[in-house]
Coordinates of C-alpha atoms in Angstrom, one line a residue:
G805 CA -6.5 12.5 -21.5
Y806 CA -3.9 11.6 -24.2
P807 CA -4.9 14.0 -27.0
P808 CA -4.8 17.2 -24.9
A809 CA -1.6 16.1 -23.1
I810 CA 0.1 15.5 -26.5
E811 CA -1.3 18.8 -27.9
H812 CA 0.2 20.6 -24.9
G813 CA 3.7 19.1 -25.4
A814 CA 3.9 15.9 -23.4
Q815 CA 7.2 14.3 -24.5
V816 CA 7.3 10.9 -22.9
V817 CA 4.6 8.2 -22.7
M818 CA 5.0 5.1 -20.5
A819 CA 3.6 1.8 -21.7
S820 CA 1.5 0.3 -19.0
F821 CA 1.4 -3.3 -17.6
N822 CA -2.2 -3.5 -18.9
S823 CA -3.4 -5.7 -21.7
W824 CA -5.7 -4.5 -24.5
H825 CA -7.9 -7.2 -26.0
G826 CA -5.5 -9.8 -24.6
R827 CA -2.3 -8.2 -25.9
K828 CA 0.2 -6.7 -23.5
M829 CA 0.7 -3.0 -24.1
H830 CA 4.5 -3.3 -24.2
G831 CA 4.1 -5.5 -27.3
S832 CA 1.1 -3.8 -29.0
R833 CA 2.2 -2.0 -32.2
Q834 CA -1.4 -1.1 -32.7
M835 CA -1.4 1.0 -29.5
L836 CA 2.2 2.2 -29.3
N837 CA 2.6 3.1 -33.0
D838 CA -0.6 3.1 -35.0
I839 CA -2.7 4.9 -32.5
L840 CA -0.3 6.9 -30.3
V841 CA 2.1 8.0 -33.0
D842 CA 0.3 7.9 -36.3
R843 CA -3.3 8.8 -35.2
L844 CA -2.6 11.1 -32.2
G845 CA 0.6 12.6 -33.5
F846 CA 2.8 11.9 -30.6
D847 CA 6.4 12.8 -31.4
G848 CA 8.2 12.2 -28.1
F849 CA 9.4 8.7 -27.1
V850 CA 7.8 5.7 -25.4
V851 CA 9.4 4.2 -22.3
G852 CA 8.6 0.9 -20.7
D853 CA 7.5 0.2 -17.1
W854 CA 9.5 -1.9 -14.6
N855 CA 10.5 -5.0 -16.7
G856 CA 7.1 -4.7 -18.4
H857 CA 8.6 -6.0 -21.6
G858 CA 9.2 -9.4 -19.9
Q859 CA 5.4 -10.0 -19.7
V860 CA 5.0 -9.9 -23.5
V861 CA 4.3 -13.4 -25.0
G862 CA 7.5 -15.0 -26.0
C863 CA 9.7 -12.5 -24.1
S864 CA 11.7 -12.5 -20.9
N865 CA 13.2 -9.6 -18.8
V866 CA 16.5 -10.0 -20.7
S867 CA 15.1 -10.5 -24.3
C868 CA 12.2 -8.8 -26.0
P869 CA 12.6 -7.8 -29.7
Q870 CA 8.8 -7.8 -29.9
A871 CA 8.6 -4.7 -27.6
M872 CA 11.0 -2.6 -29.6
N873 CA 9.4 -3.7 -32.9
A874 CA 6.0 -2.7 -31.5
G875 CA 7.2 0.9 -30.8
L876 CA 8.9 0.8 -27.4
D877 CA 11.9 3.2 -27.6
M878 CA 13.4 2.8 -24.2
F879 CA 13.3 -0.3 -22.0
M880 CA 13.0 0.0 -18.2
A881 CA 15.3 -2.7 -17.1
P882 CA 16.4 -2.1 -13.5
D883 CA 18.1 -5.4 -12.8
S884 CA 18.4 -7.0 -16.3
W885 CA 19.8 -4.3 -18.4
E886 CA 23.2 -5.8 -19.2
Q887 CA 22.0 -9.0 -20.7
L888 CA 19.1 -7.2 -22.3
Y889 CA 21.5 -4.8 -24.0
H890 CA 23.6 -7.6 -25.4
N891 CA 20.6 -9.5 -26.6
T892 CA 19.1 -6.4 -28.3
L893 CA 22.4 -5.7 -30.0
K894 CA 22.4 -9.3 -31.4
Q895 CA 18.8 -9.0 -32.5
V896 CA 19.6 -5.8 -34.5
K897 CA 22.7 -7.4 -36.1
S898 CA 20.6 -10.4 -37.1
G899 CA 17.8 -8.3 -38.5
E900 CA 15.2 -9.4 -36.0
I901 CA 15.0 -5.7 -35.0
S902 CA 15.6 -3.6 -38.1
L903 CA 18.3 -0.9 -38.1
A904 CA 15.6 1.6 -39.2
R905 CA 13.5 0.8 -36.0
L906 CA 16.6 1.2 -33.8
D907 CA 17.5 4.5 -35.5
E908 CA 13.9 5.7 -35.0
A909 CA 14.0 4.9 -31.3
V910 CA 17.4 6.7 -30.9
S911 CA 16.2 9.7 -32.9
R912 CA 13.0 10.0 -30.7
I913 CA 15.1 9.9 -27.5
L914 CA 17.6 12.4 -28.8
R915 CA 14.9 14.8 -30.0
V916 CA 13.3 14.9 -26.6
K917 CA 16.7 15.6 -25.0
F918 CA 17.4 18.4 -27.4
R919 CA 14.0 19.9 -26.7
A920 CA 14.7 19.7 -23.0
G921 CA 18.0 21.6 -23.5
L922 CA 20.1 18.9 -22.0
F923 CA 22.9 19.5 -24.6
T924 CA 23.1 23.2 -24.0
A925 CA 22.4 23.5 -20.3
G926 CA 25.9 22.6 -19.3
L927 CA 27.0 20.4 -16.4
P928 CA 24.4 20.1 -13.6
S929 CA 27.1 21.0 -11.1
K930 CA 27.7 24.4 -12.9
R931 CA 24.1 25.5 -13.0
P932 CA 22.8 28.4 -10.8
Y933 CA 21.2 26.5 -8.0
A934 CA 23.7 23.6 -7.9
G935 CA 24.7 22.5 -4.4
K936 CA 22.2 24.8 -2.7
Y937 CA 20.6 22.1 -0.6
E938 CA 19.1 24.7 1.7
L939 CA 16.5 25.3 -1.0
L940 CA 15.2 21.8 -0.4
G941 CA 12.3 22.2 2.1
A942 CA 12.7 26.0 2.0
A943 CA 10.2 27.9 4.1
E944 CA 8.4 29.3 1.0
H945 CA 8.0 25.9 -0.5
R946 CA 6.7 24.4 2.8
A947 CA 4.2 27.2 3.1
V948 CA 2.8 26.2 -0.3
A949 CA 2.6 22.6 0.8
R950 CA 1.0 23.4 4.1
D951 CA -1.6 25.5 2.2
A952 CA -2.3 22.5 0.0
V953 CA -2.9 20.4 3.0
R954 CA -5.4 22.9 4.4
K955 CA -7.3 22.9 1.1
S956 CA -7.3 19.1 0.7
L957 CA -8.9 18.1 4.0
V958 CA -12.6 17.1 3.8
L959 CA -14.8 17.5 6.8
L960 CA -17.3 14.6 6.7
K961 CA -18.9 15.0 10.1
N962 CA -19.0 17.9 12.7
N963 CA -21.8 17.1 15.1
D964 CA -22.8 20.0 17.3
N965 CA -20.1 22.0 15.6
I966 CA -17.4 20.6 17.8
L967 CA -14.8 22.0 15.4
P968 CA -12.9 24.2 15.5
L969 CA -11.4 23.4 18.9
S970 CA -10.0 25.7 21.5
P971 CA -6.2 25.5 21.6
K972 CA -6.4 26.4 25.3
S973 CA -7.8 22.9 26.0
K974 CA -6.3 19.7 27.4
V975 CA -5.9 17.8 24.2
L976 CA -5.1 14.1 24.0
V977 CA -3.6 13.0 20.6
A978 CA -3.9 9.3 20.1
G979 CA -3.6 6.6 17.4
A980 CA -0.8 5.0 15.4
G981 CA -0.8 7.8 12.8
A982 CA -0.5 10.7 15.3
D983 CA 3.3 11.0 15.3
N984 CA 4.1 9.0 12.2
I985 CA 5.4 11.1 9.2
G986 CA 5.9 7.9 7.2
Q987 CA 2.2 6.9 7.5
Q988 CA 0.9 10.3 6.7
S989 CA 3.1 10.4 3.6
G990 CA 2.1 7.1 2.1
G991 CA 4.0 5.1 -0.5
W992 CA 6.7 6.3 -3.0
T993 CA 8.7 8.2 -0.3
L994 CA 12.1 7.0 0.8
T995 CA 11.1 3.4 0.0
W996 CA 8.8 2.2 -2.8
Q997 CA 6.1 1.0 -0.4
G998 CA 6.7 3.9 2.0
T999 CA 7.3 1.4 4.8
G1000 CA 10.2 1.2 7.3
N1001 CA 10.7 4.9 7.6
K1002 CA 11.2 6.9 10.8
N1003 CA 10.3 10.5 11.6
S1004 CA 14.0 11.3 11.6
D1005 CA 14.2 10.2 7.9
F1006 CA 12.1 13.3 7.1
P1007 CA 14.1 16.4 8.2
N1008 CA 12.2 19.7 8.5
A1009 CA 8.9 17.8 8.4
D1010 CA 6.1 18.0 10.9
S1011 CA 4.0 15.1 12.1
I1012 CA 0.3 15.7 12.8
Y1013 CA 1.0 15.6 16.5
A1014 CA 3.9 18.1 16.2
G1015 CA 1.6 20.6 14.5
I1016 CA -1.1 20.1 17.1
E1017 CA 1.4 20.4 19.9
D1018 CA 2.8 23.7 18.5
A1019 CA -0.7 25.2 18.1
V1020 CA -1.9 24.2 21.5
Q1021 CA 1.3 25.2 23.5
R1022 CA 1.4 28.6 21.8
A1023 CA -2.1 29.3 23.1
G1024 CA -1.4 28.1 26.6
G1025 CA -3.1 24.7 26.3
V1026 CA -1.7 21.2 26.9
A1027 CA -1.2 18.6 24.2
T1028 CA -0.3 15.0 25.2
L1029 CA 0.7 12.3 22.8
S1030 CA -0.5 8.7 23.6
E1031 CA -0.3 6.3 20.7
N1032 CA -2.3 3.6 22.6
G1033 CA -4.8 6.2 23.8
S1034 CA -4.2 5.8 27.6
F1035 CA -4.2 8.9 29.9
D1036 CA -3.7 9.8 33.5
E1037 CA -5.9 12.9 33.5
K1038 CA -9.1 13.0 31.6
P1039 CA -8.7 15.3 28.5
D1040 CA -11.1 18.0 27.3
V1041 CA -11.0 16.5 23.8
A1042 CA -9.3 13.5 22.1
I1043 CA -7.9 13.6 18.5
V1044 CA -7.4 10.1 17.1
V1045 CA -5.2 9.8 14.1
F1046 CA -5.5 6.5 12.3
G1047 CA -5.8 4.9 8.8
E1048 CA -4.2 2.9 6.1
Q1049 CA -0.6 1.8 6.3
P1050 CA 1.6 3.0 3.4
Y1051 CA 1.4 1.1 0.1
A1052 CA 2.1 1.6 -3.6
E1053 CA 0.8 0.1 -6.8
F1054 CA -0.7 -3.4 -6.7
Q1055 CA 0.4 -4.0 -3.1
G1056 CA -2.4 -1.7 -2.1
D1057 CA -5.0 -3.7 -3.9
V1058 CA -8.0 -4.6 -1.8
T1059 CA -11.0 -6.8 -2.5
D1060 CA -13.4 -4.4 -0.8
L1061 CA -13.5 -0.9 0.7
D1062 CA -14.0 -1.9 4.3
Y1063 CA -11.4 -0.3 6.6
K1064 CA -10.6 -3.5 8.6
P1065 CA -8.2 -2.7 11.5
T1066 CA -10.2 -2.8 14.8
G1067 CA -7.9 -1.2 17.4
D1068 CA -8.8 2.3 16.2
L1069 CA -12.5 1.6 16.5
A1070 CA -12.1 0.3 20.0
L1071 CA -10.2 3.5 21.0
L1072 CA -12.9 5.7 19.6
K1073 CA -15.7 3.7 21.3
S1074 CA -13.8 3.9 24.7
Y1075 CA -13.7 7.7 24.5
K1076 CA -17.3 7.8 23.6
A1077 CA -18.2 5.7 26.6
Q1078 CA -16.3 8.0 28.8
G1079 CA -18.0 11.1 27.5
I1080 CA -14.8 12.5 25.9
P1081 CA -15.5 14.6 22.8
T1082 CA -13.5 12.9 20.0
V1083 CA -12.2 14.0 16.6
A1084 CA -11.2 11.4 14.1
V1085 CA -8.5 12.2 11.5
F1086 CA -8.5 9.5 8.9
L1087 CA -5.4 8.9 6.8
S1088 CA -6.0 7.0 3.5
G1089 CA -5.2 6.8 -0.2
R1090 CA -8.9 6.4 -1.1
A1091 CA -12.4 6.8 0.2
M1092 CA -13.2 3.8 2.4
W1093 CA -16.2 2.3 4.3
V1094 CA -15.8 3.6 7.9
N1095 CA -19.3 3.7 9.2
P1096 CA -18.4 2.3 12.6
E1097 CA -15.6 4.9 13.0
L1098 CA -17.9 7.7 11.8
N1099 CA -20.5 6.6 14.4
A1100 CA -18.0 6.5 17.2
S1101 CA -16.6 10.0 16.6
D1102 CA -18.1 13.5 17.0
A1103 CA -16.1 14.9 14.1
F1104 CA -14.5 13.1 11.2
V1105 CA -11.9 14.5 8.9
A1106 CA -10.7 12.8 5.7
A1107 CA -7.1 13.9 5.7
W1108 CA -5.9 11.7 2.8
L1109 CA -2.1 11.7 2.8
P1110 CA -1.0 15.2 3.8
G1111 CA 2.7 14.4 3.5
T1112 CA 5.4 16.3 5.4
E1113 CA 3.3 19.3 6.4
G1114 CA 1.2 17.7 9.2
A1115 CA 0.8 21.1 10.8
G1116 CA -1.6 22.0 8.1
I1117 CA -4.2 19.8 9.9
A1118 CA -3.9 21.7 13.2
D1119 CA -4.6 24.9 11.2
L1120 CA -8.1 23.7 10.6
L1121 CA -8.8 21.8 13.8
F1122 CA -8.1 24.8 16.1
T1123 CA -9.1 28.4 16.5
D1124 CA -6.4 31.0 17.3
A1125 CA -5.7 31.9 20.9
Q1126 CA -8.5 34.5 20.8
G1127 CA -11.1 32.0 19.7
N1128 CA -11.3 33.2 16.1
T1129 CA -11.5 30.7 13.2
Q1130 CA -8.2 30.6 11.3
Y1131 CA -9.2 28.6 8.3
D1132 CA -12.4 27.0 7.0
F1133 CA -12.7 23.5 5.5
T1134 CA -12.8 24.1 1.8
G1135 CA -11.9 20.6 0.5
R1136 CA -14.7 18.7 -1.3
L1137 CA -14.8 15.0 -2.2
S1138 CA -13.2 14.3 -5.6
F1139 CA -14.4 10.6 -5.2
S1140 CA -17.8 9.5 -4.0
W1141 CA -17.7 8.0 -0.4
P1142 CA -19.0 4.4 -0.2
K1143 CA -22.2 3.5 1.6
D1144 CA -21.3 -0.2 1.4
P1145 CA -17.8 -1.9 1.4
L1146 CA -18.6 -3.4 -2.0
D1147 CA -19.2 0.0 -3.7
V1148 CA -15.9 -0.5 -5.5
E1149 CA -17.3 0.8 -8.8
L1150 CA -19.2 3.7 -7.3
N1151 CA -19.1 6.6 -9.8
I1152 CA -21.3 9.6 -10.3
G1153 CA -23.5 9.0 -13.4
N1154 CA -24.0 5.3 -12.6
A1155 CA -27.6 4.2 -12.9
E1156 CA -27.7 3.1 -9.3
Y1157 CA -25.6 5.9 -7.8
D1158 CA -26.3 5.9 -4.1
P1159 CA -23.2 6.9 -2.1
L1160 CA -22.9 7.8 1.6
F1161 CA -21.4 11.1 0.7
A1162 CA -21.8 12.2 -2.9
Y1163 CA -19.1 13.6 -5.2
G1164 CA -18.4 17.2 -4.2
Y1165 CA -19.6 16.7 -0.6
G1166 CA -17.8 18.5 2.3
L1167 CA -18.8 20.5 5.3
S1168 CA -17.7 24.0 6.2
I1169 CA -17.1 25.1 9.8
N1170 CA -20.4 27.1 9.8
D1171 CA -22.6 24.2 8.5
S1172 CA -25.0 23.1 11.3
Q1173 CA -25.5 19.6 10.1
N1174 CA -25.5 16.6 12.4
L1175 CA -24.8 13.1 11.0
E1176 CA -27.2 10.5 12.2
Q1177 CA -26.1 7.0 13.2
L1178 CA -25.1 5.0 10.2
N1179 CA -25.8 1.4 9.4
E1180 CA -22.8 -0.8 10.4
E1181 CA -24.0 -4.1 9.0
I1182 CA -22.0 -5.4 6.1
D1183 CA -22.5 -8.2 3.5
P1184 CA -21.8 -11.5 5.2
S1185 CA -19.8 -12.6 2.1
L1186 CA -17.1 -10.0 3.1
S1187 CA -16.1 -12.0 6.1
T1188 CA -15.5 -15.0 3.8
V1189 CA -13.1 -12.8 1.7
N1190 CA -11.4 -11.4 4.8
D1191 CA -11.0 -14.8 6.3
S1192 CA -9.7 -16.5 3.2
H1193 CA -6.9 -14.3 1.9
F1194 CA -3.7 -13.8 3.9
L1195 CA -0.8 -13.0 1.6
F1196 CA -1.0 -11.4 -1.8
A1197 CA 1.9 -10.5 -4.0
G1198 CA 4.2 -11.0 -1.0
D1199 CA 2.3 -8.6 1.1
P1200 CA -0.1 -9.4 4.0
V1201 CA -3.8 -8.7 3.2
Q1202 CA -5.4 -6.4 5.7
P1203 CA -6.2 -6.9 8.5
W1204 CA -3.6 -9.7 8.6
R1205 CA 0.0 -9.0 9.4
L1206 CA 3.3 -10.8 8.7
V1207 CA 5.3 -11.6 11.8
L1208 CA 8.8 -13.0 12.5
N1209 CA 9.5 -14.8 15.7
D1210 CA 12.6 -16.2 17.5
A1211 CA 13.6 -16.6 21.1
G1212 CA 13.5 -12.8 21.4
G1213 CA 9.8 -12.6 20.7
N1214 CA 7.7 -11.3 17.8
T1215 CA 8.7 -8.7 15.2
Q1216 CA 6.0 -7.4 12.9
V1217 CA 7.2 -7.0 9.3
S1218 CA 6.9 -3.3 8.4
S1219 CA 9.5 -2.9 5.7
N1220 CA 10.9 -4.6 2.7
H1221 CA 13.8 -6.0 4.7
Q1222 CA 13.4 -7.0 8.3
I1223 CA 15.3 -9.3 10.8
S1224 CA 13.8 -11.0 13.9
S1225 CA 14.7 -9.9 17.4
Q1226 CA 17.7 -12.2 17.7
S1227 CA 18.6 -12.3 14.0
K1228 CA 17.5 -15.9 13.5
V1229 CA 15.0 -15.1 10.7
E1230 CA 15.4 -12.6 7.9
I1231 CA 12.7 -11.6 5.4
Q1232 CA 13.2 -9.6 2.2
A1233 CA 10.9 -8.4 -0.6
K1234 CA 12.1 -9.8 -3.9
D1235 CA 11.0 -9.4 -7.6
F1236 CA 9.3 -12.3 -9.4
K1237 CA 6.6 -11.4 -11.9
A1238 CA 6.5 -7.8 -10.7
Q1239 CA 8.4 -5.5 -8.4
E1240 CA 8.7 -6.9 -4.9
D1241 CA 5.8 -9.3 -5.4
I1242 CA 7.2 -12.1 -3.3
V1243 CA 9.0 -12.4 0.1
Q1244 CA 12.1 -14.5 0.7
V1245 CA 12.6 -15.9 4.2
N1246 CA 16.0 -17.1 5.4
W1247 CA 16.7 -19.0 8.6
T1248 CA 20.1 -18.8 10.4
G1249 CA 18.7 -20.3 13.6
Q1250 CA 15.5 -21.5 15.2
G1251 CA 12.5 -19.3 14.5
N1252 CA 9.3 -18.9 12.4
V1253 CA 7.4 -16.7 10.0
S1254 CA 3.7 -16.4 10.4
I1255 CA 0.5 -14.7 9.4
Q1256 CA -1.3 -13.3 12.4
G1257 CA -4.6 -11.4 13.1
N1258 CA -7.8 -11.4 15.0
P1259 CA -9.5 -14.8 15.5
V1260 CA -11.7 -16.2 12.7
D1261 CA -13.8 -19.3 12.6
L1262 CA -12.4 -21.8 10.1
S1263 CA -14.2 -24.8 11.6
K1264 CA -16.9 -24.8 8.9
K1265 CA -14.2 -24.6 6.2
A1266 CA -12.6 -27.7 7.8
S1267 CA -15.7 -29.7 7.2
G1268 CA -16.5 -28.1 3.9
G1269 CA -13.6 -29.5 1.9
M1270 CA -11.5 -26.3 2.0
A1271 CA -7.7 -26.2 1.9
I1272 CA -4.9 -23.8 2.8
E1273 CA -3.0 -23.0 -0.4
F1274 CA 0.4 -21.3 -0.7
A1275 CA 2.8 -20.7 -3.5
Y1276 CA 6.5 -21.4 -2.6
N1277 CA 9.9 -21.8 -4.0
V1278 CA 12.6 -23.6 -2.0
L1279 CA 16.1 -22.0 -2.7
V1280 CA 18.2 -23.7 0.0
H1281 CA 17.2 -26.6 2.4
T1282 CA 19.8 -28.0 4.8
A1283 CA 17.5 -27.6 7.8
T1284 CA 16.9 -30.5 10.1
E1285 CA 13.4 -29.7 11.1
V1286 CA 10.7 -27.7 9.3
N1287 CA 7.1 -27.6 10.5
L1288 CA 3.9 -26.1 9.1
S1289 CA 1.0 -25.2 11.4
L1290 CA -2.3 -23.5 11.7
G1291 CA -4.3 -22.8 14.8
C1292 CA -5.4 -20.5 17.6
G1293 CA -1.9 -19.2 18.5
L1294 CA 1.7 -20.2 18.8
E1295 CA 0.9 -22.5 21.7
C1296 CA -2.2 -24.2 20.3
A1297 CA -1.6 -25.2 16.7
K1298 CA -1.3 -28.6 15.1
E1299 CA 2.1 -29.0 13.4
F1300 CA 3.0 -31.0 10.3
D1301 CA 6.6 -32.0 9.8
I1302 CA 7.4 -31.1 6.2
T1303 CA 11.2 -31.3 6.4
E1304 CA 11.6 -34.1 3.8
A1305 CA 8.7 -33.0 1.6
L1306 CA 10.2 -29.6 1.2
K1307 CA 13.7 -31.0 0.6
S1308 CA 12.4 -32.9 -2.4
K1309 CA 11.2 -29.5 -3.9
A1310 CA 14.5 -27.7 -3.4
M1311 CA 15.9 -25.9 -6.4
S1312 CA 13.0 -26.9 -8.7
E1313 CA 11.2 -23.6 -9.2
W1314 CA 7.8 -22.7 -7.9
H1315 CA 5.2 -25.1 -6.4
T1316 CA 1.7 -24.7 -5.1
A1317 CA 0.7 -26.6 -2.0
K1318 CA -2.9 -27.4 -1.0
I1319 CA -3.4 -28.9 2.5
D1320 CA -6.9 -29.7 3.7
I1321 CA -7.9 -27.6 6.7
S1322 CA -9.4 -30.7 8.3
C1323 CA -5.8 -31.9 8.6
F1324 CA -5.2 -29.3 11.3
K1325 CA -8.2 -30.2 13.3
D1326 CA -7.7 -31.4 16.9
D1327 CA -8.7 -30.4 20.4
E1328 CA -5.8 -28.0 20.8
S1329 CA -5.8 -26.1 17.4
R1330 CA -9.3 -24.7 18.0
L1331 CA -10.3 -24.0 14.4
D1332 CA -13.2 -21.9 15.6
E1333 CA -10.9 -19.1 16.7
V1334 CA -7.8 -19.2 14.4
N1335 CA -5.5 -16.2 14.7
V1336 CA -2.5 -17.8 13.1
P1337 CA -3.7 -19.3 9.8
F1338 CA -0.1 -20.0 8.6
L1339 CA 3.1 -20.6 10.5
L1340 CA 6.3 -22.0 9.0
S1341 CA 9.1 -22.8 11.6
S1342 CA 12.6 -24.0 10.9
D1343 CA 16.1 -24.2 12.3
A1344 CA 19.1 -22.9 10.4
G1345 CA 19.5 -23.7 6.8
L1346 CA 16.2 -23.0 5.1
S1347 CA 15.7 -20.3 2.4
I1348 CA 12.2 -20.1 0.9
Q1349 CA 10.2 -17.7 -1.2
L1350 CA 6.4 -17.1 -0.7
S1351 CA 4.0 -15.4 -3.0
A1352 CA 0.4 -16.0 -2.0
I1353 CA -1.4 -17.7 0.9
N1354 CA -5.2 -18.3 0.6
I1355 CA -8.0 -20.6 1.6
V1356 CA -9.5 -22.3 -1.5
E1357 CA -11.8 -25.1 -2.4
G1358 CA -10.1 -28.4 -1.9
T1359 CA -9.3 -30.6 -4.9
P1360 CA -8.3 -34.2 -5.4
G1361 CA -4.7 -33.0 -5.2
S1362 CA -5.1 -31.5 -1.7
S1363 CA -4.2 -33.7 1.2
C1364 CA -2.3 -33.6 4.5
T1365 CA 1.1 -33.3 2.8
L1366 CA 2.9 -31.1 0.3

């Protein structure tokens, strides 16, 4: 993609976090200068990614002459810029960075600014549309976005041509994503990860339910919202909106494509058992293995991340009041849909290309094509992966969740800054090796932080020499009692007092603990049905950072202590 982009006037190229033959891109003169500039003819400027220069060998976030010498013209230094500026100035004065290289970087940046007209456009506040905030989310712009939603939806299943639905029906709209603009918008919204947002944070936007409600009410039907799926009067049809929670960048990394949350599947199955026709609307940033969910629904729509125009989904799900089709499904798969959760490298052209739905697949309303029952069996090794990884880069690994608890009860962590019910425990996302790749937990009173999920059997791991491993950094430790536990719930877990062990690690950088799972074995902890694989409790005075929590093979260094 680089040659045509450069030929068509691309002015800025960002160095990635990737390595090429073992050399970080931010420090590769071969890539940034010899190939990009000399061979491809790029004459814009090269900007770094978020503290990416700090990953170059011999560099830190506040000092990296290697990156500028390699051809980086502008550092991205969100929290380290001041010291980086002074160090770079010293390095130019000492000759470690040549004056010619500095002049080259400045010239490239100025050239792009001149080409963009920044020096002739005048003050932003004096330009024609300055201050006209009514143009943000203007009706004409929203119409374009809504049309894009209609064209992006892919109909994967439509047994017995259940779609389009009559808007004069009694429609039950269920699922966590039904009235959740944050979830349907994904990451990179008001927050980096797209978490912690409320519908009110998106003025003039429509949730999927809001669009359905409007379409149904205008036709004389009844639309009822029930996130948990319960109802008093049996509906004519149920629409279940569910899918991935928002994520961005590496915090969305997964080890396989299995869509793991189980509550949505239980809801779909319950409607099927009651004979209620059901339409699944799946929100995701990628194609995923959802065979059980496909089997349990009569129609299945891959809605991706429609953003603020949730009403665009109702346009395709319903006819008009007279029963006429308003819009057809024209979206087709731009990625192959996996037949197996391990189809992570499934691409058209592969020698063993065997997807569930091929690249370019998508049904139209008039297609009479029923989808037969799909295989729901998965590779047994997947359960090993799902049962062994709990926290990665400071983020819980699906289907696990991060939970705060104090005397006020549980609080699920859903944003990069959260406080427990009675404000005894605080958790914040922090930067370590990458943006927000660790969490910092602070205690001002009695409480705990834990990983929770559906029960898994760790009894075999207890007898197989496996250990719970977690990376931690103790910032402050004046607490009088700190305990670590693992078990079948808050009331049946074996605790270890790690107060003094942690105190000896305070203010001494990062450590990795390995504790044999067998250490947690007793009659109460029930290792055959563990739903809390990690729980750290403390009273006031503890501040600790956590990066990763996994089950790994035990080593001679693993024991029943830190």
